Coordinates of C-alpha atoms and ligand atoms in Angstrom, one line a residue:
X1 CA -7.0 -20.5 16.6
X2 CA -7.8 -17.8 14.0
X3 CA -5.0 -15.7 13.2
X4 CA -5.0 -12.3 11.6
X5 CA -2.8 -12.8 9.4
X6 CA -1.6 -16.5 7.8
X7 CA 1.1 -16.2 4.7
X8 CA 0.5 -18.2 1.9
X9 CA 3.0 -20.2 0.0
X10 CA 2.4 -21.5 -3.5
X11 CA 4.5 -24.1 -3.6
X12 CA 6.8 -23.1 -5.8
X13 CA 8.9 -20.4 -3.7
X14 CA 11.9 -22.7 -2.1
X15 CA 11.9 -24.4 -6.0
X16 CA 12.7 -20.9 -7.5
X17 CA 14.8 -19.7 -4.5
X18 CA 17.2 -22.9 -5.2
X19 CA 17.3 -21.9 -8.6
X20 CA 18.7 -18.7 -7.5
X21 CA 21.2 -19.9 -5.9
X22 CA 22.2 -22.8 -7.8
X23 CA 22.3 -20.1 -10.5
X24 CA 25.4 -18.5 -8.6
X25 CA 23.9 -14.9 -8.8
X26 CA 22.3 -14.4 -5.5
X27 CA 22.8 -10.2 -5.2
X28 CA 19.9 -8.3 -7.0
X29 CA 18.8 -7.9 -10.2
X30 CA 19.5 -11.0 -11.5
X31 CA 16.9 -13.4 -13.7
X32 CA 14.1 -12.8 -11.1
X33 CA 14.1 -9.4 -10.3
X34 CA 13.7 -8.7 -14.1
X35 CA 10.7 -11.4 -14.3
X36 CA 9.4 -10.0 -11.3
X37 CA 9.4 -6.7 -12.6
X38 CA 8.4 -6.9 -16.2
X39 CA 5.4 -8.7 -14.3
X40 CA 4.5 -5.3 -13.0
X41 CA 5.5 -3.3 -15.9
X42 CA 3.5 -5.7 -18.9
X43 CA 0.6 -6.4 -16.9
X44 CA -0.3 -3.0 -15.3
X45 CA 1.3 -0.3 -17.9
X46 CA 3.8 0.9 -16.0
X47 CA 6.8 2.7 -17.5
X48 CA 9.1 1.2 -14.9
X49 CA 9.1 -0.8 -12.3
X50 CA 12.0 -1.6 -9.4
X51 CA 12.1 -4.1 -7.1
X52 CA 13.0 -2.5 -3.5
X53 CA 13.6 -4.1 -0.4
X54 CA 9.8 -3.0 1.1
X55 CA 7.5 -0.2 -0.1
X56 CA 9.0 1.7 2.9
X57 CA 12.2 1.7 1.1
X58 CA 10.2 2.9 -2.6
X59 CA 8.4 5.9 -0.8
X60 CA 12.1 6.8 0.2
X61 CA 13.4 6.5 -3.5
X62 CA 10.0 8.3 -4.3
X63 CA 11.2 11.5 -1.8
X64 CA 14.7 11.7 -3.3
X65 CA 13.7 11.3 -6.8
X66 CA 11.1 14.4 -6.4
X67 CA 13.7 16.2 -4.7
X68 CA 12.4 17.0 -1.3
X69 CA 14.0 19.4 0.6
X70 CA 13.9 20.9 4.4
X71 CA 10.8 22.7 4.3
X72 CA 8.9 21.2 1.5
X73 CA 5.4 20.7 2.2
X74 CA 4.0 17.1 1.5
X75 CA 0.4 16.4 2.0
X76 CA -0.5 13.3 3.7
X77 CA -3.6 11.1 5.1
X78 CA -3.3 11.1 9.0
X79 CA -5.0 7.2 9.0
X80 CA -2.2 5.5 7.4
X81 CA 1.1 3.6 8.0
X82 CA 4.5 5.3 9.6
X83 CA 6.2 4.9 6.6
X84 CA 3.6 7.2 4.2
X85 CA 5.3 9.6 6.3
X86 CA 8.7 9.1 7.7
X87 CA 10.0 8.4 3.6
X88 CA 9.3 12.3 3.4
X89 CA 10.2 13.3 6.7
X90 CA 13.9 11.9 6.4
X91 CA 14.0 14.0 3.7
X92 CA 13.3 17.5 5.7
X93 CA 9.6 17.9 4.8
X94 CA 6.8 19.2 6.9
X95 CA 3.7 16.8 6.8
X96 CA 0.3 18.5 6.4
X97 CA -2.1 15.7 7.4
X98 CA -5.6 15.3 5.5
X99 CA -8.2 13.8 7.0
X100 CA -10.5 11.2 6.1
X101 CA -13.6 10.9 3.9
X102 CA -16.5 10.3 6.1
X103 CA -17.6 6.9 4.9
X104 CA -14.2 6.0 4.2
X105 CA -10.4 6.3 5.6
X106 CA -9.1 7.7 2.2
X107 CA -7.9 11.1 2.2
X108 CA -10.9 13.7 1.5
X109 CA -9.6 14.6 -1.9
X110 CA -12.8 17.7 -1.7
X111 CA -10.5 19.8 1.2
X112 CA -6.8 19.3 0.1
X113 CA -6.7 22.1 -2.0
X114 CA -7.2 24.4 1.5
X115 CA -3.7 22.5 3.2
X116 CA -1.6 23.5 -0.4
X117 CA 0.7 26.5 -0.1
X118 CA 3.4 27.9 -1.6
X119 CA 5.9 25.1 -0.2
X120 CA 3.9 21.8 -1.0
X121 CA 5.6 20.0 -2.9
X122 CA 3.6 16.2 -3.5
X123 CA 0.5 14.9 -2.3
X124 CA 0.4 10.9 -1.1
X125 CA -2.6 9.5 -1.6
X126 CA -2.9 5.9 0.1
X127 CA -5.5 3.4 -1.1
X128 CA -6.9 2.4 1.6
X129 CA -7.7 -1.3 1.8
X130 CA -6.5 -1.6 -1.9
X131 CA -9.4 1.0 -2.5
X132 CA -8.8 4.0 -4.7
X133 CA -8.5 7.2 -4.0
X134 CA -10.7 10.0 -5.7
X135 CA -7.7 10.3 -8.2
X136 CA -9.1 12.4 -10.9
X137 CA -9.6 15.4 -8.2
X138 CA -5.6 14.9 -6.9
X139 CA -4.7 14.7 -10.3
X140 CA -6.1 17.8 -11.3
X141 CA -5.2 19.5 -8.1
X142 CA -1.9 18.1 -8.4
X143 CA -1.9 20.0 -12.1
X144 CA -3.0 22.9 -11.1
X145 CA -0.2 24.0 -8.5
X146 CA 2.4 21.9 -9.9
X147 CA 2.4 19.3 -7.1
X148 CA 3.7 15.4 -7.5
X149 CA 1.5 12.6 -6.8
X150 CA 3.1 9.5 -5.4
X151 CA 0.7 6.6 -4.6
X152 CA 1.0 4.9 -1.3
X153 CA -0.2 1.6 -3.2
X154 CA 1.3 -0.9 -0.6
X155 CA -2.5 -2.5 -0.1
X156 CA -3.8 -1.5 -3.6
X157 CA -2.5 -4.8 -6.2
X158 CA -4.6 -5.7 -8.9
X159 CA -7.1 -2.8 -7.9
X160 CA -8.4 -0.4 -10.4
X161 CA -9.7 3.2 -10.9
X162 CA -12.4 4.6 -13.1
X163 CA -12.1 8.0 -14.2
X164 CA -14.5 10.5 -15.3
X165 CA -13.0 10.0 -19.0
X166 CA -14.4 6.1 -18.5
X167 CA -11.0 4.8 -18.6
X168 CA -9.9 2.2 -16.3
X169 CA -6.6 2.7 -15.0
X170 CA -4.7 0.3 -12.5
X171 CA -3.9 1.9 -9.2
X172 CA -0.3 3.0 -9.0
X173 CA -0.3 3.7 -13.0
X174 CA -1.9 7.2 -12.2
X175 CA 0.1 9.7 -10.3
X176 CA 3.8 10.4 -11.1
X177 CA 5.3 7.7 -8.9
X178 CA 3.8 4.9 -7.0
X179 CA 4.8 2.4 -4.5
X180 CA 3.6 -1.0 -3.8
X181 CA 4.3 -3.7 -0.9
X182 CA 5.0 -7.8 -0.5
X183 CA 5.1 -7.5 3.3
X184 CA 3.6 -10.7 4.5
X185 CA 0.5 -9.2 5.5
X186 CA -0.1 -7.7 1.8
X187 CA -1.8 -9.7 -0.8
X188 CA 1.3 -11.2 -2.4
X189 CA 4.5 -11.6 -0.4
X190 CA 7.6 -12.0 -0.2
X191 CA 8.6 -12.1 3.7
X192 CA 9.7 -8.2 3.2
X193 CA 9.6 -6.3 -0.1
X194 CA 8.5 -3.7 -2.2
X195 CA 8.2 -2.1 -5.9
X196 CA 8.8 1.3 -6.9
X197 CA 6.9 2.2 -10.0
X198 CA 7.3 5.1 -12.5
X199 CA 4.9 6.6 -14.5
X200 CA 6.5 9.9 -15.4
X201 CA 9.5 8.9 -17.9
X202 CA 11.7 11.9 -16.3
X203 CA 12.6 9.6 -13.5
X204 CA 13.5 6.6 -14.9
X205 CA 17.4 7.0 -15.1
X206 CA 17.8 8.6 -12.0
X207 CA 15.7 6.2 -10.5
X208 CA 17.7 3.3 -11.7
X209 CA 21.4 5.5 -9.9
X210 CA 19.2 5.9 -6.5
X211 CA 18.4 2.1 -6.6
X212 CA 22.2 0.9 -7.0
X213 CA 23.6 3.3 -4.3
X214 CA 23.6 6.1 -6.3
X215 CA 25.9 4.4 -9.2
X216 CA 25.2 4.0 -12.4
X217 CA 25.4 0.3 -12.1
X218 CA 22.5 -0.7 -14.4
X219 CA 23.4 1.0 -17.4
X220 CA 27.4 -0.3 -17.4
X221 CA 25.7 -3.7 -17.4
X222 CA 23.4 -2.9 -20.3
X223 CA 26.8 -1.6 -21.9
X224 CA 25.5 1.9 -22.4
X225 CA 28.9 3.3 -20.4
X226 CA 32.3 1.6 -20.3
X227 CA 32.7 2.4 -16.8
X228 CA 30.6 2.9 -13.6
X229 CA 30.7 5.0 -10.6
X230 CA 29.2 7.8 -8.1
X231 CA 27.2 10.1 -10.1
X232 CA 24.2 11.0 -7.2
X233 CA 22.9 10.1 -3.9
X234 CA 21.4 6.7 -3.1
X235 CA 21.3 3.6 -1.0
X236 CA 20.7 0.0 -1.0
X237 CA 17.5 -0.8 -2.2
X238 CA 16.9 -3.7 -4.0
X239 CA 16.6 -6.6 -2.6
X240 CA 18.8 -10.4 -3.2
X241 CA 17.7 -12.6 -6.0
X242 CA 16.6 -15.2 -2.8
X243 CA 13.5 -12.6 -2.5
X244 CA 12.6 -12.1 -6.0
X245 CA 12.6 -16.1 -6.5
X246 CA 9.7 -15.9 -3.5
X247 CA 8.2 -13.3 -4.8
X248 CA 8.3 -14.9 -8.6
X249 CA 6.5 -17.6 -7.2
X250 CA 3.6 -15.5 -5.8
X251 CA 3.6 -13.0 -8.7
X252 CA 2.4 -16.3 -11.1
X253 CA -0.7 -17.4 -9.0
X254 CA -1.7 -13.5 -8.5
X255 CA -5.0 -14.4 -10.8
X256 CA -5.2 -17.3 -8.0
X257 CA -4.7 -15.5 -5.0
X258 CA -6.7 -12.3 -5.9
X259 CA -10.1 -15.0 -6.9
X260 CA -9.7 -16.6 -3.2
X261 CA -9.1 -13.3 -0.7
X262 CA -11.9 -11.1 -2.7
X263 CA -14.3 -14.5 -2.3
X264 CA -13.7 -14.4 1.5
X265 CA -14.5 -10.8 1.3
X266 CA -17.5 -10.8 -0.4
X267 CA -18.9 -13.9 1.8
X268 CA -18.4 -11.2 4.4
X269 CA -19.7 -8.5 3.5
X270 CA -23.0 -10.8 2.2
X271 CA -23.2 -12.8 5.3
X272 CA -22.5 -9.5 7.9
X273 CA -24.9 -6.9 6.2
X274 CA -28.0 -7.7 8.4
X275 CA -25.6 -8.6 11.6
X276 CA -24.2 -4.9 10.9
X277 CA -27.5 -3.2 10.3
X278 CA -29.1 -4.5 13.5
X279 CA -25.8 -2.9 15.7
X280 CA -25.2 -0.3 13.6
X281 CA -21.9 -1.0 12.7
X282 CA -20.4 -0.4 9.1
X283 CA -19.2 -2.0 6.2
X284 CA -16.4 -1.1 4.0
X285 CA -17.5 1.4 1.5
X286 CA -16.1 1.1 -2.3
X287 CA -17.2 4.2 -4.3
X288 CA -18.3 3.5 -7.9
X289 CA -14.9 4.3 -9.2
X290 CA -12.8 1.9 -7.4
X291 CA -12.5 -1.9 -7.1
X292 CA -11.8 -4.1 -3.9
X293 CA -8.8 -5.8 -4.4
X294 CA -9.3 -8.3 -1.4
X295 CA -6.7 -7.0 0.7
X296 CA -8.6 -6.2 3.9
X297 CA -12.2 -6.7 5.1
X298 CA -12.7 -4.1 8.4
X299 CA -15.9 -2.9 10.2
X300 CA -16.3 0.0 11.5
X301 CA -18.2 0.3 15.2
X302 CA -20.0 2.9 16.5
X303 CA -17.8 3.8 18.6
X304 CA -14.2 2.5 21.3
X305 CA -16.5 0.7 23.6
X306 CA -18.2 -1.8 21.2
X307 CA -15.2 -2.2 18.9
X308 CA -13.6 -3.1 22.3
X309 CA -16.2 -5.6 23.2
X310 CA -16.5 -7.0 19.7
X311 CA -12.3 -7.4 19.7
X312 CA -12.8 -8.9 23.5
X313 CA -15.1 -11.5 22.4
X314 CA -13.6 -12.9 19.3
X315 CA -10.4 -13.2 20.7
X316 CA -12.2 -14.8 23.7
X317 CA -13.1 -17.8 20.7
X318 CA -9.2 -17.6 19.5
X319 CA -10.2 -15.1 16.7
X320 CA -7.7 -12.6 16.6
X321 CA -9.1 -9.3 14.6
X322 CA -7.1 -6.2 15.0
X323 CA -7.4 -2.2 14.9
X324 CA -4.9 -0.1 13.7
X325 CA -3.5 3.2 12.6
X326 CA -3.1 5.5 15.6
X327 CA -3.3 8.8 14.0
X328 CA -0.3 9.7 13.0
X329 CA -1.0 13.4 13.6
X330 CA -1.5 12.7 17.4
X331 CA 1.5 10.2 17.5
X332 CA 4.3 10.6 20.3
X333 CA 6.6 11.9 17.2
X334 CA 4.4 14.1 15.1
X335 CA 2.1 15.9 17.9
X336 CA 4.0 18.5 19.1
X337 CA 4.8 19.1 15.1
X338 CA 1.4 18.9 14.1
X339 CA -0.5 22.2 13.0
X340 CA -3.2 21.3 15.8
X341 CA -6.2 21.4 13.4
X342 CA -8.7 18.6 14.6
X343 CA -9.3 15.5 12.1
X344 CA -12.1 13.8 13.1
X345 CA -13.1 11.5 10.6
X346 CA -9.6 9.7 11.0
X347 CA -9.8 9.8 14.9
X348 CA -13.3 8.0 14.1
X349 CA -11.3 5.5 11.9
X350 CA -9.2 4.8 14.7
X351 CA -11.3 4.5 17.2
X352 CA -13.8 2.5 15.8
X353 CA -12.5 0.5 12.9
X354 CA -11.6 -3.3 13.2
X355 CA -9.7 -5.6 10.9
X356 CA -11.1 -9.4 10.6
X357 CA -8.7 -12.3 9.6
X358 CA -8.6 -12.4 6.0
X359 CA -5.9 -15.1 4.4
X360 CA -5.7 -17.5 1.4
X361 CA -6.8 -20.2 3.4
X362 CA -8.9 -18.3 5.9
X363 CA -12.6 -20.7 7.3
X364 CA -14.7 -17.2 6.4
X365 CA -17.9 -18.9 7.7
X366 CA -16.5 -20.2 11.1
X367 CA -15.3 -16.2 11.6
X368 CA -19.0 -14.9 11.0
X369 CA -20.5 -17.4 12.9
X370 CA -18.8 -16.6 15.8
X371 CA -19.5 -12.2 15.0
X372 CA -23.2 -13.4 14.5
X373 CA -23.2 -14.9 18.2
X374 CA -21.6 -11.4 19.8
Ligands
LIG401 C1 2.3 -2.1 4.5 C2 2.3 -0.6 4.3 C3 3.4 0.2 4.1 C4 4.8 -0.4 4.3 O1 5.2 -1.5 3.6 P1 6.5 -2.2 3.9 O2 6.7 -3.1 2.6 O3 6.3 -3.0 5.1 O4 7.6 -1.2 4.0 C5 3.3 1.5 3.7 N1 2.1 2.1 3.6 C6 1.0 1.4 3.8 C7 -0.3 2.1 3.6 C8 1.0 0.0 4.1 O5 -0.1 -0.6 4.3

């Protein structure tokens, strides 16, 4: 059987987890929280980076720290993951949903400035697939009516963006705020977990109150005040030293792990391109000024009928691809709020796009073999 989805262990997580606890702190933000994030903040430029408990819980810290209120205005992609959206919607906002680009499920960065009003407060940009976003355009939109930019980078490690100015920039290092995932279907894992990244100084101390329920926790223990307590909102959010040993232990083979899942993905996208052509089914798409990052290798059929058929017969030979992302504008829970404007290049994407097993230790060839005899 081919699964989806198979986590992969370096070898080195229970070693570091028994550290942690041998080391008699277990609670957070011990030894390898801080590893774990001054991995993050030496490696891709951030200004700060916070371990969380998932990336759902760092969109949440994202909300509060912008300050949404009820009836803010956040602008979302429709094709994305619950959470994108419920972090601002616990929060009071209204969600304007984008839709897709047409060769890809990003959000069309060419008609968001038609969605902004006088309440929008952030735009959310999700790289897709660990692909980016046309950033420069949110980035500029985002400038010129005053909007925050928080990246949905849950997918997007160790993937980069080119601007127009040339410069390379990691994703999650350009809008105000970013958020990253190690849920065990992400690139690197830790069972559940998540980072919360800063790039806009302005945050940083408030960030660090939100994270240690709404205390100022972290700087008694740096000695900066002689006494802590209550000085804002916030909740639990970082997670037990027990996760950041995992996570330590993935974090040092990323170079590893990143060479292995893109080399499965380009022996797909080699091996399929003629298989593809002859049903007319497409390939991921990565514009010139983004980088696959190896997280996810989907197709996209021509339409519910043959991505049916396709899903039908793979599983048929114990592959298991799946689809995903129901809309979120046409979900039981955000229909009836929705604005009712049609978005049919994500309804396309849901409809028609499929998700092949893609894993560390994934047999890439026994996969097309069996697409190549559908
Ligand atoms: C996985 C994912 C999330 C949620 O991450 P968790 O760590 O499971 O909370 C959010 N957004 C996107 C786009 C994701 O793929």
């Amino acid at each position: 059987m081919i699964p989806f989805n198979k986590p992969y262990l370096t070898g080195k997580e229970t070693e570091y987890i028994t550290d942690a606890v041998a080391s008699g702190k277990i609670s957070g933000n011990g030894k390898y929280t801080q590893k774990c994030q001054l991995f993050f903040e030496e490696k891709f430029g951030f200004k700060k980076a916070l371990l969380t408990t998932s990336c759902t819980d760092a969109l949440e810290m994202a909300a509060i720290l912008i300050n949404i209120k009820e009836g803010d205005e956040v602008i979302i992609p429709s094709y994305t993951f619950v959470s994108t959206a419920n972090a601002f919607v616990l929060r009071g906002a209204k969600i304007v949903f984008a839709d897709s680009m047409p060769n890809h499920p990003n959000i069309d960065a060419t008609k968001l400035e038609g969605l902004i009003t006088s309440k929008t407060k952030a735009i959310v940009p999700v790289h897709y697939a660990g692909v980016a976003c046309d950033m420069d355009t949110i980035m500029e939109l985002a400038q010129k009516h005053n909007l925050f930019v928080v990246e949905d980078a849950a997918q997007a490690i160790d993937s980069y963006y080119t601007g127009k100015d040339g410069i390379r920039k990691p994703l999650g290092a350009i809008g105000h705020l970013a958020a990253f995932s190690f849920h065990e279907t992400k690139n690197i894992i830790a069972g559940e977990g998540g980072m919360l990244t800063i790039n806009d100084e302005q945050f940083i101390e408030r960030a660090e109150i939100i994270w240690e329920k709404g205390t100022n926790r972290s700087a008694f223990f740096r000695g900066e005040v002689d006494k802590y307590g209550w000085v804002d909102i916030g909740s639990s959010f970082l997670p037990s030293e027990i996760i950041a040993g995992f996570l330590w232990a993935q974090l040092e083979n990323l170079t590893n792990i990143q060479a292995v899942r893109k080399q499965h993905w380009e022996v797909y996208h080699e091996e399929l391109k003629t298989w593809c052509e002859n049903n007319g089914v497409g390939l991921p798409q990565v514009p010139e000024y983004a980088t696959n990052n190896g997280h996810m290798f989907y197709l996209v059929c021509q339409n519910m009928e043959q991505r049916t058929a396709l899903i039908e017969k793979l599983r048929s030979q114990n592959i298991h691809p799946v689809f995903h992302y129901i809309s979120l504008h046409s979900s039981p829970y955000y229909k009836d709020k929705h604005d009712g404007r049609v978005l049919a290049e994500t309804d396309r994407f849901t409809d028609c796009l499929v998700r092949l097993p893609l894993f560390y230790e994934l047999d890439v060839q026994l996969v097309i073999k069996n697409i190549k005899n559908v």
